[in-house]
Tab-separated table of C-alpha atoms in Angstrom:
chain	number	residue	atom	x	y	z
A	1	MET	CA	32.447	80.907	74.019
A	2	GLN	CA	31.479	78.452	76.738
A	3	ASP	CA	34.147	78.217	79.398
A	4	TYR	CA	33.545	75.359	81.792
A	5	SER	CA	35.833	76.817	84.464
A	6	LEU	CA	33.048	79.027	85.846
A	7	PHE	CA	32.622	76.909	88.963
A	8	GLU	CA	36.371	76.678	89.521
A	9	THR	CA	36.867	80.444	89.766
A	10	THR	CA	35.764	83.314	91.944
A	11	ASN	CA	33.542	84.411	89.045
A	12	PHE	CA	30.712	82.207	90.296
A	13	ASN	CA	30.581	84.143	93.576
A	14	HIS	CA	31.057	87.372	91.634
A	15	PHE	CA	27.872	86.686	89.657
A	16	LEU	CA	25.990	85.870	92.862
A	17	GLU	CA	27.144	89.190	94.324
A	18	LEU	CA	26.091	91.052	91.166
A	19	VAL	CA	22.535	89.752	91.413
A	20	ARG	CA	22.495	90.411	95.161
A	21	GLY	CA	23.460	94.014	94.425
A	22	MET	CA	20.643	94.246	91.886
A	23	LYS	CA	18.143	92.941	94.452
A	24	ASP	CA	19.408	95.375	97.083
A	25	ALA	CA	19.153	98.254	94.605
A	26	ALA	CA	15.598	97.221	93.700
A	27	SER	CA	14.621	97.097	97.373
A	28	ALA	CA	15.967	100.615	97.800
A	29	GLY	CA	14.111	101.849	94.705
A	30	HIS	CA	17.271	102.467	92.679
A	31	PHE	CA	16.019	101.028	89.424
A	32	GLY	CA	18.761	102.670	87.359
A	33	ALA	CA	21.278	100.718	89.421
A	34	VAL	CA	19.278	97.539	88.793
A	35	GLN	CA	19.434	98.131	85.042
A	36	ALA	CA	23.149	98.903	85.175
A	37	GLY	CA	23.811	95.781	87.235
A	38	TYR	CA	21.785	93.637	84.860
A	39	ARG	CA	23.651	95.004	81.832
A	40	GLN	CA	26.964	94.348	83.576
A	41	ALA	CA	25.915	90.805	84.492
A	42	LEU	CA	24.781	90.112	80.918
A	43	TYR	CA	28.021	91.468	79.512
A	44	GLU	CA	30.221	89.486	81.901
A	45	SER	CA	28.197	86.283	81.573
A	46	ARG	CA	28.909	86.169	77.848
A	47	GLU	CA	32.366	84.881	78.738
A	48	TYR	CA	30.583	81.649	79.702
A	49	PHE	CA	27.189	81.714	77.969
A	50	SER	CA	25.962	82.631	74.497
A	51	GLY	CA	23.956	85.794	74.057
A	52	SER	CA	20.705	83.841	74.027
A	53	GLU	CA	21.660	81.858	77.162
A	54	ALA	CA	22.919	84.828	79.186
A	55	PRO	CA	19.501	86.106	80.379
A	56	ARG	CA	18.541	82.623	81.583
A	57	ALA	CA	21.907	82.293	83.323
A	58	ILE	CA	21.327	85.587	85.159
A	59	SER	CA	17.946	84.268	86.325
A	60	TYR	CA	19.625	81.094	87.565
A	61	PHE	CA	22.279	83.139	89.379
A	62	SER	CA	19.471	85.080	91.040
A	63	LEU	CA	17.843	81.854	92.211
A	64	ALA	CA	21.193	80.492	93.395
A	65	GLU	CA	21.813	83.660	95.395
A	66	PHE	CA	18.339	83.368	96.933
A	67	TYR	CA	18.897	79.764	98.017
A	68	ARG	CA	22.391	80.530	99.302
A	69	ASN	CA	21.033	83.461	101.314
A	70	LYS	CA	18.313	81.236	102.821
A	71	GLY	CA	20.807	78.491	103.654
A	72	ASP	CA	18.951	76.034	101.406
A	73	GLU	CA	21.820	73.828	100.222
A	74	PRO	CA	19.634	71.406	98.182
A	75	GLY	CA	17.984	74.333	96.370
A	76	PHE	CA	21.352	75.970	95.768
A	77	ASN	CA	22.787	72.734	94.382
A	78	LYS	CA	19.765	72.227	92.109
A	79	VAL	CA	20.210	75.674	90.573
A	80	LYS	CA	23.949	75.096	90.248
A	81	SER	CA	23.077	71.906	88.361
A	82	LEU	CA	20.823	73.921	86.041
A	83	LEU	CA	23.717	76.290	85.355
A	84	GLN	CA	25.974	73.326	84.627
A	85	ASP	CA	23.370	71.985	82.194
A	86	LEU	CA	23.260	75.390	80.515
A	87	LEU	CA	27.045	75.272	80.170
A	88	GLY	CA	26.856	71.760	78.779
A	89	VAL	CA	28.933	70.297	81.614
């Protein structure tokens, strides 16, 4: 189940864009779109994470997107490290 190639593919950026879309939808009051985005992110993250790890991974992706958006490279790298720990890398 755990595929360690997550950081070597465009999927990492894809997950960051998914959570960014969820945040944008929440800001616009489109909570159905937030739910749909979350379900999609959970489903797709199971390629890399177990079902019990997937929600935590989505939270980490959300934090990573936040730090990337703010230009906080140390924060971004810390969250990326947490994701790597979750993957067992």
